[in-house]
Structure formats: C-alpha cells, structure tokens
C-alpha cells in the first residue's frame, strides 16, 4: 500500500475557525488514496506557559506567531481535494490511525458559554499532562485523577455549499464540521455529503478524551495526527441515492446524527436519519423502523455546547444488519 500524503500543520495549511467553499485546497489526492493530517490545538491562554514541562509543537508555535490578528477558534488542517468528487456524492472517510501529538492538553470554560453559564460565570483553564506512551492524562484535581485516552477529531468536514458562505467551525451542520462525536475513534468510518467539486476535506480539534455532552465547552483538547482513507461514493452510494447528513459506522455500531439549536429537534433529526437508514437496508417499513428504534436503538446526547446541539443514534450490529 502506498504511503499516505503528509500535510503538516503550518500557517499555510491551516485555517482558524472557518469553513468556506471558496478556500482553495492545500493538497489533492485521488479517490481511494490516503492522507495524513497533522492537527494542532491551542491559542492564547490555552497554550501552557514556558517552563511547565510541556512541549509546544513547532507547528502550533508557528501558527500562533502568524496569528497577529488574534483570531480564535478551532485550528483545522486542509482542505484536501479528493479528485472526482461532485455535489450529490458521498465522501467515505476511513479513520485509519490517530496519533497523539503533544504531551499536554487543555480544558476550560468561560462566561456566557457552556451548558451552565449561569452557574459558572467566570473563566477557568486547566493544562493537563498527557502520557503519550501510556495513553493517559493526569487531571490536576481531586488529589490526582488519571483517565485513559480515547482520541478522536472533534472537527471533520467537507466544504459547505457555496451559497452558505463563510461558516464558523463552532456549529456542526450537514457538511460535518464540529461533530464532537466521541465514537469516531481510530477504526471507524464517517460518511459526509459532498457539496462542492473535490469535496475538500478538513480535520482538527483533536480530543484526547470526552464524555457525551462535552458539557463545560471543552473535551481534553490536544494535538493529534490522523491518517484518513478518502473514498468517493458516486451518488451517495448504492443505498443512499443522496446522502443528506453525516453518518458513521464503528466496528460495533451504525450511527445516525442530528444537530439543531433545540435539543428536541436534534433528537428528531437523529431518529429520522436512523429510521431512513434501517428502512433502506431491510424489509422493514418506516413504521416498523420507528418502533424498532424505540426497542433497540440508543440515542445519546453528543454535545450541548456548540450552538447546534447534537444527538446520535446507535444501532448495534447484528440486531438487523
């Protein structure tokens, strides 16, 4: 198998806080080829001070120094053009490998944000040591708490439709983006609807570990390097004439997703996506699938802090498919 194309995190290959169909690709591959994206996280006080025994990756340092305007937001690497992708297709993103890229991460909250801003109307930032060999982090609270890591990319997305204009990376939408779905670890697959020629895939917002909900704003935000196999499925694939919303598959589950500022509507979206998924792949009617979901599908709150809240439905493999 050919080596993947490597895209380092530099001021030229990254963007801070924005998706836009007008952004030109920083690299180009054919469908079925692989790309490795170096992704970094941390701006301003999210970066630990010198002398604390935490190493700042060279790419993150360069991006911070180049950010003279003090722009804030997720640092995402890309976009990568996938030749042959056209609007109406699906991009199958195989998450082949995720490597830790720093010996620290951060987690914070601030006024007017998070799930309980009325209870925590102040700013707090924790810098958390990461043991890259053991894949654990040591929380500076409670006398010392160690958590095993389960790294994933909070942001994975394609270019949005051109008519949407320039979008913040904060809100997840039909193009993907800030999904913050902790199930999307190494070995899983994500499908994204293609809106522009070349799809233009980007990733970033590395998370070392996260609980469902991501309630205080952050997970363990950290630097990650990911290797992705990018495959164009023409027309959305044989069973998806038009893929309208992100969908995923893990070794154990099929996953639907719903996003909306109203958590109830996000729930309805995830449920409708799961009903459609089941009906397209079995002999069950939509009504059958609706009742099956009530009996056997778990719906979980993905995150409550991105403006567009998330719910994801999890169908265990082997129950139907």
Coordinates of N, CA, C and O in Angstrom, one line a residue, residues 53-189:
X53 N 7.2 22.2 31.8 CA 7.5 20.9 31.4 C 6.6 20.3 30.3 O 6.5 19.1 30.1
X54 N 5.9 21.2 29.6 CA 5.0 20.8 28.5 C 5.6 21.4 27.2 O 5.9 22.6 27.1
X55 N 5.7 20.5 26.1 CA 6.4 20.9 24.9 C 5.3 21.5 23.9 O 4.3 20.8 23.6
X56 N 5.6 22.6 23.3 CA 4.7 23.2 22.3 C 5.2 22.8 21.0 O 6.3 23.0 20.6
X57 N 4.4 22.0 20.2 CA 4.8 21.6 18.9 C 5.1 22.8 18.0 O 4.5 23.9 18.1
X58 N 6.1 22.6 17.1 CA 6.6 23.7 16.3 C 5.5 24.2 15.4 O 5.5 25.5 15.2
X59 N 4.7 23.4 14.9 CA 3.6 23.9 14.0 C 2.6 24.8 14.8 O 2.2 25.8 14.2
X60 N 2.3 24.4 16.0 CA 1.4 25.2 16.8 C 2.0 26.6 17.1 O 1.4 27.6 17.1
X61 N 3.3 26.5 17.4 CA 4.0 27.8 17.8 C 4.0 28.7 16.5 O 3.7 29.9 16.7
X62 N 4.3 28.2 15.3 CA 4.3 29.0 14.1 C 3.0 29.5 13.8 O 2.8 30.7 13.4
X63 N 1.9 28.7 14.0 CA 0.5 29.2 13.7 C 0.2 30.3 14.7 O -0.4 31.3 14.3
X64 N 0.5 30.2 15.9 CA 0.2 31.2 16.9 C 1.0 32.5 16.6 O 0.4 33.6 16.7
X65 N 2.2 32.4 16.2 CA 3.0 33.6 15.9 C 2.5 34.3 14.6 O 2.5 35.5 14.6
X66 N 2.0 33.5 13.7 CA 1.4 34.1 12.5 C 0.0 34.7 12.7 O -0.4 35.6 11.8
X67 N -0.6 34.4 13.8 CA -2.0 34.9 14.0 C -1.9 36.2 14.7 O -2.3 36.4 15.8
X68 N -1.4 37.2 14.0 CA -1.2 38.5 14.5 C -2.5 39.3 14.9 O -2.5 40.2 15.7
X69 N -3.6 38.9 14.2 CA -4.9 39.5 14.5 C -5.6 38.9 15.7 O -6.6 39.4 16.1
X70 N -5.0 37.9 16.3 CA -5.6 37.3 17.5 C -6.9 36.6 17.2 O -7.8 36.5 18.1
X71 N -7.0 35.9 16.0 CA -8.3 35.2 15.7 C -8.4 34.0 16.6 O -7.4 33.3 16.9
X72 N -9.6 33.6 17.0 CA -9.8 32.5 17.9 C -10.7 31.5 17.2 O -11.3 31.8 16.2
X73 N -10.6 30.2 17.6 CA -11.4 29.2 17.1 C -10.6 27.9 16.9 O -9.4 27.9 17.2
X74 N -11.2 26.9 16.3 CA -10.5 25.6 16.0 C -9.5 25.9 15.0 O -9.7 26.6 14.0
X75 N -8.3 25.2 15.1 CA -7.3 25.2 14.1 C -7.5 23.9 13.3 O -7.4 22.8 13.8
X76 N -7.9 24.1 12.0 CA -8.2 22.9 11.2 C -7.2 22.8 10.0 O -6.9 23.8 9.4
X77 N -6.8 21.6 9.7 CA -5.8 21.4 8.6 C -6.6 21.0 7.4 O -7.4 20.1 7.4
X78 N -6.2 21.6 6.2 CA -6.9 21.4 5.0 C -7.3 22.7 4.3 O -6.9 23.7 4.8
X79 N -8.2 22.6 3.3 CA -8.9 21.4 2.8 C -8.0 20.6 1.8 O -7.1 21.1 1.2
X80 N -8.3 19.3 1.8 CA -7.7 18.3 0.9 C -8.8 18.0 -0.2 O -9.9 17.5 0.1
X81 N -8.4 18.3 -1.5 CA -9.3 17.9 -2.6 C -9.2 16.4 -2.8 O -8.1 15.8 -2.8
X82 N -10.4 15.8 -3.1 CA -10.5 14.4 -3.5 C -11.0 14.5 -4.9 O -12.2 14.7 -5.2
X83 N -10.1 14.2 -5.9 CA -10.4 14.4 -7.3 C -11.6 13.4 -7.7 O -11.6 12.3 -7.3
X84 N -12.5 14.0 -8.4 CA -13.7 13.2 -8.9 C -14.9 13.4 -8.1 O -16.0 13.0 -8.5
X85 N -14.8 13.9 -6.9 CA -16.0 14.2 -6.0 C -16.8 15.3 -6.6 O -16.3 16.3 -6.9
X86 N -18.1 15.1 -6.6 CA -19.0 16.1 -7.1 C -20.2 16.3 -6.2 O -20.5 15.3 -5.4
X87 N -20.9 17.4 -6.2 CA -22.1 17.6 -5.4 C -23.1 16.4 -5.7 O -23.3 16.0 -6.8
X88 N -23.6 15.9 -4.6 CA -24.5 14.8 -4.7 C -23.9 13.4 -4.3 O -24.5 12.4 -4.1
X89 N -22.5 13.4 -4.4 CA -21.8 12.2 -4.0 C -21.7 12.2 -2.5 O -22.0 13.1 -1.7
X90 N -21.1 11.1 -2.0 CA -20.8 10.9 -0.6 C -19.3 10.7 -0.5 O -18.7 10.1 -1.3
X91 N -18.6 11.3 0.6 CA -17.2 11.1 0.8 C -17.2 10.1 2.0 O -17.7 10.4 3.1
X92 N -16.6 8.9 1.8 CA -16.4 8.0 2.8 C -15.0 8.2 3.5 O -14.0 8.1 2.8
X93 N -15.0 8.5 4.7 CA -13.8 8.9 5.4 C -13.4 7.7 6.4 O -14.1 7.5 7.4
X94 N -12.4 7.0 6.0 CA -12.0 5.9 6.9 C -10.9 6.4 7.8 O -9.8 6.8 7.4
X95 N -11.2 6.4 9.1 CA -10.3 6.9 10.1 C -9.3 5.8 10.5 O -9.6 5.0 11.3
X96 N -8.2 5.8 9.8 CA -7.3 4.6 9.9 C -6.4 4.7 11.1 O -6.1 3.6 11.8
X97 N -5.9 5.9 11.4 CA -4.9 5.9 12.5 C -5.0 7.3 13.2 O -5.1 8.3 12.5
X98 N -4.9 7.4 14.5 CA -4.9 8.6 15.3 C -3.7 8.6 16.2 O -3.7 7.6 17.1
X99 N -2.8 9.5 16.1 CA -1.6 9.5 17.0 C -1.6 10.8 17.8 O -2.0 11.9 17.3
X100 N -1.2 10.7 19.1 CA -1.1 11.8 20.0 C 0.0 12.7 19.5 O 1.1 12.2 19.1
X101 N -0.2 14.0 19.5 CA 0.8 14.9 19.0 C 1.4 15.9 20.0 O 2.2 16.7 19.7
X102 N 1.1 15.7 21.3 CA 1.6 16.6 22.3 C 1.6 15.9 23.7 O 0.8 14.9 23.9
X103 N 2.4 16.4 24.6 CA 2.4 15.8 26.0 C 1.5 16.6 26.9 O 1.7 16.6 28.1
X104 N 0.5 17.3 26.4 CA -0.4 18.1 27.2 C -1.7 18.3 26.4 O -1.8 18.1 25.2
X105 N -2.7 18.7 27.1 CA -4.0 19.2 26.5 C -4.6 20.2 27.4 O -4.0 20.5 28.5
X106 N -5.7 20.8 27.0 CA -6.3 21.8 27.9 C -7.8 21.5 27.9 O -8.4 20.9 27.1
X107 N -8.4 22.1 29.0 CA -9.9 22.0 29.2 C -10.3 23.3 30.0 O -9.7 23.5 31.0
X108 N -11.2 24.0 29.4 CA -11.6 25.3 30.1 C -13.1 25.6 29.9 O -13.8 24.9 29.2
X109 N -13.5 26.6 30.7 CA -14.8 27.2 30.4 C -14.7 28.7 30.6 O -13.6 29.2 31.1
X110 N -15.7 29.4 30.2 CA -15.6 30.9 30.2 C -17.0 31.5 30.4 O -18.0 30.7 30.1
X111 N -17.2 32.7 30.7 CA -18.5 33.3 30.9 C -19.3 33.2 29.6 O -18.8 33.3 28.5
X112 N -20.7 33.1 29.8 CA -21.6 33.1 28.7 C -21.5 31.9 27.7 O -22.1 31.9 26.6
X113 N -20.8 30.9 28.1 CA -20.7 29.7 27.2 C -20.8 28.4 28.1 O -20.8 28.5 29.3
X114 N -20.9 27.3 27.4 CA -21.0 26.0 28.2 C -22.5 25.7 28.5 O -23.4 26.5 28.1
X115 N -22.7 24.6 29.1 CA -24.1 24.2 29.4 C -24.7 24.9 30.7 O -25.9 25.1 30.8
X116 N -23.8 25.3 31.6 CA -24.3 26.0 32.8 C -23.6 27.4 33.0 O -22.9 27.6 34.0
X117 N -23.7 28.3 32.0 CA -23.0 29.6 32.2 C -23.5 30.4 33.4 O -22.8 31.2 33.9
X118 N -24.8 30.2 33.8 CA -25.3 30.9 34.9 C -24.7 30.4 36.2 O -24.7 31.2 37.2
X119 N -24.2 29.2 36.3 CA -23.6 28.7 37.5 C -22.1 28.9 37.5 O -21.5 28.9 38.6
X120 N -21.5 29.1 36.4 CA -20.0 29.3 36.3 C -19.7 30.5 35.5 O -19.2 30.4 34.3
X121 N -20.0 31.8 36.0 CA -19.8 33.0 35.2 C -18.4 33.6 35.3 O -18.2 34.8 35.4
X122 N -17.4 32.7 35.2 CA -16.0 33.2 35.2 C -15.2 32.3 34.3 O -15.7 31.3 33.7
X123 N -13.9 32.6 34.2 CA -13.0 31.9 33.3 C -12.1 30.9 34.1 O -11.6 31.3 35.1
X124 N -11.9 29.7 33.6 CA -11.0 28.8 34.2 C -10.4 27.9 33.1 O -11.1 27.5 32.2
X125 N -9.1 27.8 33.1 CA -8.3 27.0 32.2 C -7.4 26.0 32.9 O -6.6 26.4 33.8
X126 N -7.5 24.7 32.5 CA -6.6 23.7 33.0 C -5.7 23.2 31.9 O -6.2 22.9 30.8
X127 N -4.4 23.1 32.2 CA -3.5 22.4 31.3 C -3.2 21.1 31.9 O -2.8 21.0 33.1
X128 N -3.4 20.1 31.1 CA -3.4 18.7 31.6 C -2.3 17.9 31.0 O -2.3 17.7 29.8
X129 N -1.4 17.3 31.8 CA -0.3 16.5 31.2 C -0.9 15.2 30.6 O -1.8 14.6 31.1
X130 N -0.3 14.8 29.5 CA -0.6 13.6 28.7 C 0.6 12.7 28.7 O 1.7 13.1 28.3
X131 N 0.4 11.5 29.1 CA 1.4 10.4 28.9 C 1.2 9.7 27.6 O 0.2 8.9 27.4
X132 N 2.0 10.1 26.6 CA 1.7 9.6 25.2 C 2.0 8.1 25.1 O 1.3 7.4 24.3
X133 N 2.9 7.6 25.9 CA 3.2 6.1 25.8 C 2.1 5.3 26.5 O 1.6 4.3 25.9
X134 N 1.6 5.8 27.7 CA 0.6 5.0 28.4 C -0.8 5.4 27.9 O -1.8 4.7 28.2
X135 N -1.0 6.5 27.1 CA -2.2 7.0 26.6 C -3.2 7.2 27.7 O -4.3 6.8 27.8
X136 N -2.7 8.1 28.7 CA -3.5 8.5 29.8 C -3.2 10.0 30.0 O -2.3 10.6 29.5
X137 N -4.1 10.6 30.8 CA -3.9 12.0 31.2 C -4.1 12.1 32.7 O -4.9 11.3 33.3
X138 N -3.4 13.1 33.3 CA -3.4 13.2 34.7 C -4.1 14.5 35.1 O -3.6 15.6 34.8
X139 N -5.3 14.4 35.6 CA -6.1 15.6 35.9 C -5.6 16.3 37.2 O -5.5 15.6 38.3
X140 N -5.4 17.6 37.2 CA -4.9 18.3 38.4 C -6.1 18.7 39.3 O -6.3 19.8 39.7
X141 N -6.8 17.7 39.8 CA -7.9 17.9 40.7 C -8.1 16.6 41.5 O -7.7 15.5 41.1
X142 N -8.8 16.8 42.6 CA -9.2 15.7 43.4 C -8.1 14.8 44.0 O -8.2 13.6 44.2
X143 N -6.9 15.4 44.1 CA -5.7 14.7 44.6 C -5.0 13.9 43.5 O -4.1 13.1 43.8
X144 N -5.5 14.0 42.3 CA -4.9 13.3 41.2 C -5.8 12.2 40.6 O -6.1 11.2 41.3
X145 N -6.3 12.5 39.4 CA -7.2 11.5 38.7 C -6.6 11.2 37.4 O -6.2 12.1 36.6
X146 N -6.4 9.9 37.1 CA -5.9 9.5 35.8 C -7.0 9.0 34.9 O -7.9 8.2 35.4
X147 N -7.1 9.4 33.7 CA -8.1 9.0 32.7 C -7.4 8.3 31.5 O -6.5 8.8 31.0
X148 N -7.9 7.1 31.1 CA -7.4 6.6 29.8 C -7.9 7.4 28.7 O -9.1 7.9 28.7
X149 N -7.1 7.5 27.7 CA -7.5 8.3 26.5 C -8.2 7.5 25.4 O -8.0 6.3 25.3
X150 N -9.1 8.2 24.7 CA -9.8 7.6 23.5 C -9.8 8.7 22.5 O -10.8 9.3 22.3
X151 N -8.7 9.0 21.8 CA -8.6 10.1 21.0 C -9.4 10.1 19.7 O -9.6 9.0 19.1
X152 N -10.0 11.3 19.3 CA -10.7 11.4 18.1 C -10.7 12.9 17.7 O -10.3 13.8 18.5
X153 N -11.1 13.2 16.5 CA -11.1 14.5 16.0 C -12.5 15.1 16.2 O -13.5 14.6 15.7
X154 N -12.6 16.2 16.9 CA -13.9 16.9 17.1 C -14.4 17.5 15.8 O -15.6 17.5 15.6
X155 N -13.5 17.9 14.9 CA -13.9 18.5 13.6 C -13.4 17.7 12.5 O -12.2 17.4 12.3
X156 N -14.4 17.2 11.7 CA -14.1 16.5 10.4 C -15.2 17.0 9.5 O -16.4 16.8 9.8
X157 N -14.9 17.6 8.4 CA -15.9 18.1 7.5 C -15.4 18.3 6.1 O -14.2 18.4 5.8
X158 N -16.4 18.5 5.2 CA -16.1 18.9 3.8 C -16.5 20.4 3.7 O -17.1 21.0 4.6
X159 N -16.2 21.0 2.5 CA -16.6 22.3 2.3 C -18.2 22.4 2.2 O -18.8 21.5 1.7
X160 N -18.7 23.4 2.9 CA -20.2 23.6 2.8 C -20.6 24.1 1.4 O -19.8 24.5 0.6
X161 N -21.9 24.1 1.2 CA -22.4 24.6 -0.1 C -22.0 26.1 -0.3 O -21.9 26.8 0.7
X162 N -21.6 26.5 -1.5 CA -21.1 27.8 -1.7 C -22.0 28.9 -1.3 O -21.6 29.9 -0.8
X163 N -23.3 28.6 -1.4 CA -24.3 29.6 -1.1 C -24.4 29.9 0.4 O -25.0 30.9 0.9
X164 N -23.9 29.0 1.2 CA -23.9 29.2 2.7 C -22.8 30.2 3.1 O -22.9 30.7 4.2
X165 N -21.9 30.5 2.2 CA -20.8 31.5 2.5 C -19.9 31.0 3.5 O -19.6 29.8 3.7
X166 N -19.3 31.9 4.3 CA -18.3 31.6 5.3 C -18.9 31.2 6.6 O -19.8 31.9 7.1
X167 N -18.6 30.0 7.1 CA -19.2 29.5 8.4 C -18.2 29.4 9.5 O -17.0 29.0 9.2
X168 N -18.6 29.6 10.7 CA -17.8 29.3 11.8 C -17.6 27.8 12.0 O -18.5 27.0 11.6
X169 N -16.5 27.3 12.5 CA -16.3 25.9 12.7 C -17.0 25.5 14.0 O -17.1 24.3 14.3
X170 N -17.6 26.4 14.7 CA -18.3 26.1 16.0 C -19.5 25.2 15.8 O -19.6 24.2 16.5
X171 N -20.3 25.5 14.9 CA -21.6 24.8 14.7 C -21.5 23.6 13.7 O -21.1 23.9 12.6
X172 N -21.8 22.4 14.1 CA -21.9 21.3 13.1 C -23.1 21.4 12.3 O -24.2 21.9 12.7
X173 N -23.0 21.1 11.0 CA -24.1 21.1 10.1 C -24.0 20.0 9.1 O -23.3 19.0 9.4
X174 N -24.7 20.0 8.0 CA -24.8 18.9 7.0 C -23.4 18.6 6.4 O -23.2 17.5 6.0
X175 N -22.5 19.6 6.4 CA -21.2 19.3 5.9 C -20.3 18.6 6.9 O -19.1 18.3 6.6
X176 N -20.8 18.4 8.1 CA -20.0 17.8 9.2 C -19.5 18.9 10.0 O -20.2 19.7 10.6
X177 N -18.2 19.1 10.1 CA -17.6 20.1 11.0 C -17.4 19.7 12.4 O -16.9 18.6 12.7
X178 N -17.9 20.5 13.3 CA -17.6 20.3 14.8 C -18.6 19.3 15.3 O -19.4 19.6 16.2
X179 N -18.5 18.0 14.9 CA -19.4 17.0 15.3 C -19.2 16.6 16.8 O -20.2 16.2 17.4
X180 N -18.0 16.6 17.2 CA -17.7 16.3 18.7 C -18.3 15.0 19.1 O -18.8 14.8 20.2
X181 N -18.2 14.0 18.2 CA -18.8 12.7 18.5 C -17.7 11.7 18.9 O -16.8 11.3 18.1
X182 N -17.7 11.4 20.2 CA -16.6 10.6 20.8 C -16.5 9.2 20.2 O -15.5 8.5 20.5
X183 N -17.5 8.7 19.5 CA -17.5 7.4 18.9 C -16.6 7.3 17.7 O -16.2 6.2 17.3
X184 N -16.1 8.5 17.1 CA -15.4 8.5 15.9 C -13.9 8.3 16.1 O -13.1 9.1 15.7
X185 N -13.5 7.2 16.8 CA -12.1 6.9 17.1 C -11.5 6.2 15.9 O -12.1 5.9 14.9
X186 N -10.2 5.9 16.1 CA -9.5 5.1 15.1 C -10.2 3.8 14.8 O -10.7 3.1 15.7
X187 N -10.3 3.5 13.5 CA -11.0 2.3 13.1 C -12.5 2.5 12.7 O -13.1 1.5 12.3
X188 N -13.0 3.7 12.8 CA -14.4 3.9 12.4 C -14.4 4.6 11.1 O -13.4 5.1 10.5
X189 N -15.6 4.8 10.5 CA -15.8 5.3 9.2 C -16.9 6.4 9.3 O -17.9 6.2 10.0

